[in-house]
Amino acid sequence: MAVVDPSVTAGAAKQPSLPPFLLKIASLAYTLGLTFLGLTAVTFIIGRVMPVDPVIAIVGDRASKETYEAVFFALGLDKPILVQYWIYITSVLRGDFGTSIMTARPVLTDILIFFPATLELATVGIIIGVVFGVPMGVLAAVNQGRLIDHFVRIVGLFGYSVPVFWFGMVSLLVFYARLDWFPGPGRIEVYYDGIVTQVTGVILIDSALQKEWTVFWNAAGHLVLPGIILGTFALAYVARMTRSFMLDQLSQEYVLTARVKGMSELAVIWRHAFRNVLIQLITIIGLTFASLLEGSVLTETVFAWPGIGQYITNSLFNSDMNAVIGGTMVVGMCFIGINMISDALYKIVDPRVR
Amino acid sequence: MSAIPNPGIRAWLLSESPESAMQARCQRFYLAWTTFSANPVAMAGFLIILALILAALFAPLITGGDGIHQELSQRLLPPSTAHWFGTDELGRDIYDRIVWGSRVTLRIVALVGIIVVPIGLIIGTVAGFLGGWVDNLLMRITDIFLAFPRLILALALVSVLGPGLENAVLAIAITTWSPYARIARAETLTIRNSEFVQAARAQGASSARLLTYHIVPLCLSSVIIRLTLDMAGIILTAAGLGFLGLGAQPPLPEWGAMIASGRQFLLDQWWVPTVPGMAILIVSMGFNLLGDGLRDVLDPKSAAR
């Protein structure tokens, strides 16, 4: 296996093939497509196995036999399972996830209403995680084995060991109920509801665009606690990875060379070592962001945050399968997309891998 | 050597030339243990998990009840000497429920492990050993599962299977097996062409025998390290499902479900939802520390830097 046949490599070199950069993108698209297909297969199977009869869910159990059958055929349930799957894939590609029973709107419309809230929360979470996590990781690596290193390690350990829903609850108890430093659950105070018309769905952006600064600050206050809760998880992961990447770089010979040349320690750390960590870090930040989008489900429940996670869980308890599956698909697609792109980004950007 | 107490066993454990496979195995274990026990952080994790196991084993001895018995006259009492962690909304002693809940937690973790490790080992070793299109197919499937969002998928799965402890375990297992297949495959690829495997094959060992007796045992250690590191995540997911009402059902003293039912008493009887959360935090910290420690001992290549 290890011996490379020279004739093979020579032949490959002569072949007019795509530049490696494009090949990477092509293979990424292929993997992405395949994974999406897997996701549709799994959600389709989940929808099929569900003990709720989709027809009865629409017409109710007192409908006449004719109505039942009309809906049965309209849903295509008489067709072979593979045909049904094909119909499902094509409708998903068109963005058609069916109608939500709970809200009586198309699931896609619902998702467009709820998703920006999740996006807003996860973005605040990742910003907190990166702003605090990266410097903490660098500091820990530079002071390996000292007090600050142990401190970062303990914060990290807490961040990925704590059950977020509990952490959120306790922080509400302390900082909202007892100390009253921050506003309580929800995205915004009830009396500000409807003042800002929804443009992007992200309240901070909408209110700033419409110069409704009281609404802006109210919304910002509501973001602090859930943002910190999500941010703690992000911080734990980002700090840990930054530390490990930095230690890797600091043990390299070029760092020693820079030091021997008399470069200041700050320049060695930030201009040399940290710059080489950046690419890896972007990947990690992408992965963390994806997991925040998904992990916000529990945080949203605690903070009554009207995001996609709450939408999915509420639909789940009302046996609103279209909504559950649609929500799962959208979050899943974002998760897979961000994951793969940040993973591939590393391979594309890093000249050594290229 | 005379300065060391009990020289017989120690000498036996440190002997340069072990006389039996048994002795060699004990020696390896002993050396691993000395490295492990010298690491205070890992030991802390080990002790936490040990305490968890002991609590689960001796729950009937160290609690006053079964954790389910209700005493409605004793509702929502604050922590006291009679009720160390207070009582909940149905007058059940929270300390009792936490201790009995350790059984639920261990059961979840053990069941997930029992499902996930064999699946991962079989898929990974077969893919790595056979190679070719089998490898391609199995790894494609693994990659697809690897890319899925775990919590959301587990949610959707539980919604189909129906709420309950077993279904939560199943849903978690379906979403967590893939990394084990990857690890087992990577290990298999390095072992596959080694001399001892070739020797066994030259002696006429079948593929099945090579896999079960030679390759799988060598993959086990990395798989188990990974499992220990994943335990905290498994506990958090299970507790999250329990919190949403999709995991263990009442009156089972599952910690996540305890937080959910105690949530409405947060403002006035803070101990009802707070104590179970502390239990989850401590146990998942324990598993994280233990996992890190085990990795340092068993897999020095990737020792925590």
Tab-separated table of C-alpha atoms in Angstrom, chain B residues 66-190:
chain	number	residue	atom	x	y	z
B	66	ASP	CA	-37.940	4.355	48.565
B	67	GLY	CA	-37.975	7.886	47.151
B	68	ILE	CA	-41.518	7.442	45.870
B	69	HIS	CA	-43.531	7.273	49.063
B	70	GLN	CA	-45.577	10.472	49.512
B	71	GLU	CA	-46.167	12.193	52.852
B	72	LEU	CA	-48.556	15.011	51.998
B	73	SER	CA	-48.388	16.540	55.483
B	74	GLN	CA	-44.653	17.088	54.912
B	75	ARG	CA	-44.912	19.087	51.676
B	76	LEU	CA	-42.184	21.522	50.616
B	77	LEU	CA	-40.245	21.513	53.878
B	78	PRO	CA	-36.941	23.370	53.821
B	79	PRO	CA	-33.693	21.447	54.355
B	80	SER	CA	-33.362	20.300	57.953
B	81	THR	CA	-31.736	17.492	59.934
B	82	ALA	CA	-34.754	15.280	59.242
B	83	HIS	CA	-34.775	16.086	55.522
B	84	TRP	CA	-31.267	17.033	54.430
B	85	PHE	CA	-32.349	18.506	51.103
B	86	GLY	CA	-35.939	19.292	52.141
B	87	THR	CA	-39.073	17.728	50.686
B	88	ASP	CA	-40.836	18.208	47.378
B	89	GLU	CA	-44.406	19.118	46.450
B	90	LEU	CA	-45.668	15.642	47.326
B	91	GLY	CA	-43.834	15.419	50.612
B	92	ARG	CA	-41.143	13.110	49.299
B	93	ASP	CA	-37.685	13.430	50.811
B	94	ILE	CA	-35.418	14.979	48.177
B	95	TYR	CA	-32.278	13.344	49.557
B	96	ASP	CA	-33.944	9.951	49.165
B	97	ARG	CA	-34.984	10.776	45.635
B	98	ILE	CA	-31.496	11.961	44.684
B	99	VAL	CA	-29.947	8.750	46.006
B	100	TRP	CA	-32.508	6.530	44.295
B	101	GLY	CA	-32.127	8.683	41.180
B	102	SER	CA	-28.491	7.600	40.958
B	103	ARG	CA	-29.826	4.184	39.940
B	104	VAL	CA	-31.799	5.773	37.115
B	105	THR	CA	-28.761	7.732	35.953
B	106	LEU	CA	-26.518	4.692	36.026
B	107	ARG	CA	-29.133	2.663	34.208
B	108	ILE	CA	-29.353	5.234	31.417
B	109	VAL	CA	-25.587	5.424	31.065
B	110	ALA	CA	-25.141	1.656	31.159
B	111	LEU	CA	-27.923	0.971	28.663
B	112	VAL	CA	-26.625	3.548	26.208
B	113	GLY	CA	-23.137	2.060	26.555
B	114	ILE	CA	-24.404	-1.470	26.031
B	115	ILE	CA	-26.160	-0.481	22.824
B	116	VAL	CA	-23.620	1.933	21.429
B	117	VAL	CA	-20.315	0.113	21.992
B	118	PRO	CA	-21.189	-3.151	20.201
B	119	ILE	CA	-22.804	-1.322	17.279
B	120	GLY	CA	-19.823	0.974	16.908
B	121	LEU	CA	-17.340	-1.885	17.258
B	122	ILE	CA	-19.084	-4.123	14.735
B	123	ILE	CA	-19.591	-1.441	12.106
B	124	GLY	CA	-16.160	0.095	12.601
B	125	THR	CA	-14.101	-3.096	12.675
B	126	VAL	CA	-15.969	-4.713	9.802
B	127	ALA	CA	-15.600	-1.578	7.681
B	128	GLY	CA	-11.916	-1.231	8.473
B	129	PHE	CA	-11.154	-4.940	8.129
B	130	LEU	CA	-12.984	-5.659	4.901
B	131	GLY	CA	-12.330	-2.318	3.194
B	132	GLY	CA	-13.589	-1.713	-0.323
B	133	TRP	CA	-17.249	-1.005	-0.954
B	134	VAL	CA	-18.327	-2.331	2.447
B	135	ASP	CA	-16.082	0.238	4.074
B	136	ASN	CA	-17.400	2.962	1.790
B	137	LEU	CA	-21.026	2.172	2.432
B	138	LEU	CA	-20.718	1.782	6.204
B	139	MET	CA	-18.653	4.921	6.592
B	140	ARG	CA	-21.078	6.963	4.476
B	141	ILE	CA	-23.891	5.916	6.803
B	142	THR	CA	-21.718	6.661	9.819
B	143	ASP	CA	-20.854	10.097	8.463
B	144	ILE	CA	-24.504	10.902	7.927
B	145	PHE	CA	-25.311	10.046	11.532
B	146	LEU	CA	-22.210	11.881	12.695
B	147	ALA	CA	-23.468	15.046	11.036
B	148	PHE	CA	-26.925	14.958	12.586
B	149	PRO	CA	-27.912	17.343	15.326
B	150	ARG	CA	-28.129	15.005	18.304
B	151	LEU	CA	-30.535	16.697	20.680
B	152	ILE	CA	-33.111	17.660	18.060
B	153	LEU	CA	-33.015	14.234	16.477
B	154	ALA	CA	-33.363	12.553	19.863
B	155	LEU	CA	-36.346	14.834	20.503
B	156	ALA	CA	-37.994	13.860	17.237
B	157	LEU	CA	-37.272	10.175	17.846
B	158	VAL	CA	-38.728	10.238	21.345
B	159	SER	CA	-41.792	11.974	19.992
B	160	VAL	CA	-42.292	8.997	17.685
B	161	LEU	CA	-41.402	6.270	20.138
B	162	GLY	CA	-43.353	7.894	22.938
B	163	PRO	CA	-41.955	9.333	26.148
B	164	GLY	CA	-40.248	7.017	28.605
B	165	LEU	CA	-36.857	6.030	29.933
B	166	GLU	CA	-36.234	3.140	27.541
B	167	ASN	CA	-37.224	5.184	24.519
B	168	ALA	CA	-35.051	8.077	25.621
B	169	VAL	CA	-32.137	5.631	25.927
B	170	LEU	CA	-32.875	4.275	22.464
B	171	ALA	CA	-33.068	7.746	20.956
B	172	ILE	CA	-29.788	8.770	22.582
B	173	ALA	CA	-28.144	5.547	21.424
B	174	ILE	CA	-29.282	6.033	17.832
B	175	THR	CA	-27.747	9.486	17.807
B	176	THR	CA	-24.465	8.611	19.573
B	177	TRP	CA	-23.137	5.389	18.048
B	178	SER	CA	-21.390	6.955	15.055
B	179	PRO	CA	-18.155	8.249	16.637
B	180	TYR	CA	-17.484	4.764	18.012
B	181	ALA	CA	-17.651	3.277	14.543
B	182	ARG	CA	-15.165	5.908	13.353
B	183	ILE	CA	-12.761	5.195	16.199
B	184	ALA	CA	-13.013	1.431	15.817
B	185	ARG	CA	-12.386	1.726	12.084
B	186	ALA	CA	-9.320	3.905	12.572
B	187	GLU	CA	-7.891	1.449	15.091
B	188	THR	CA	-8.661	-1.499	12.832
B	189	LEU	CA	-6.844	0.104	9.904
B	190	THR	CA	-3.647	0.341	11.947
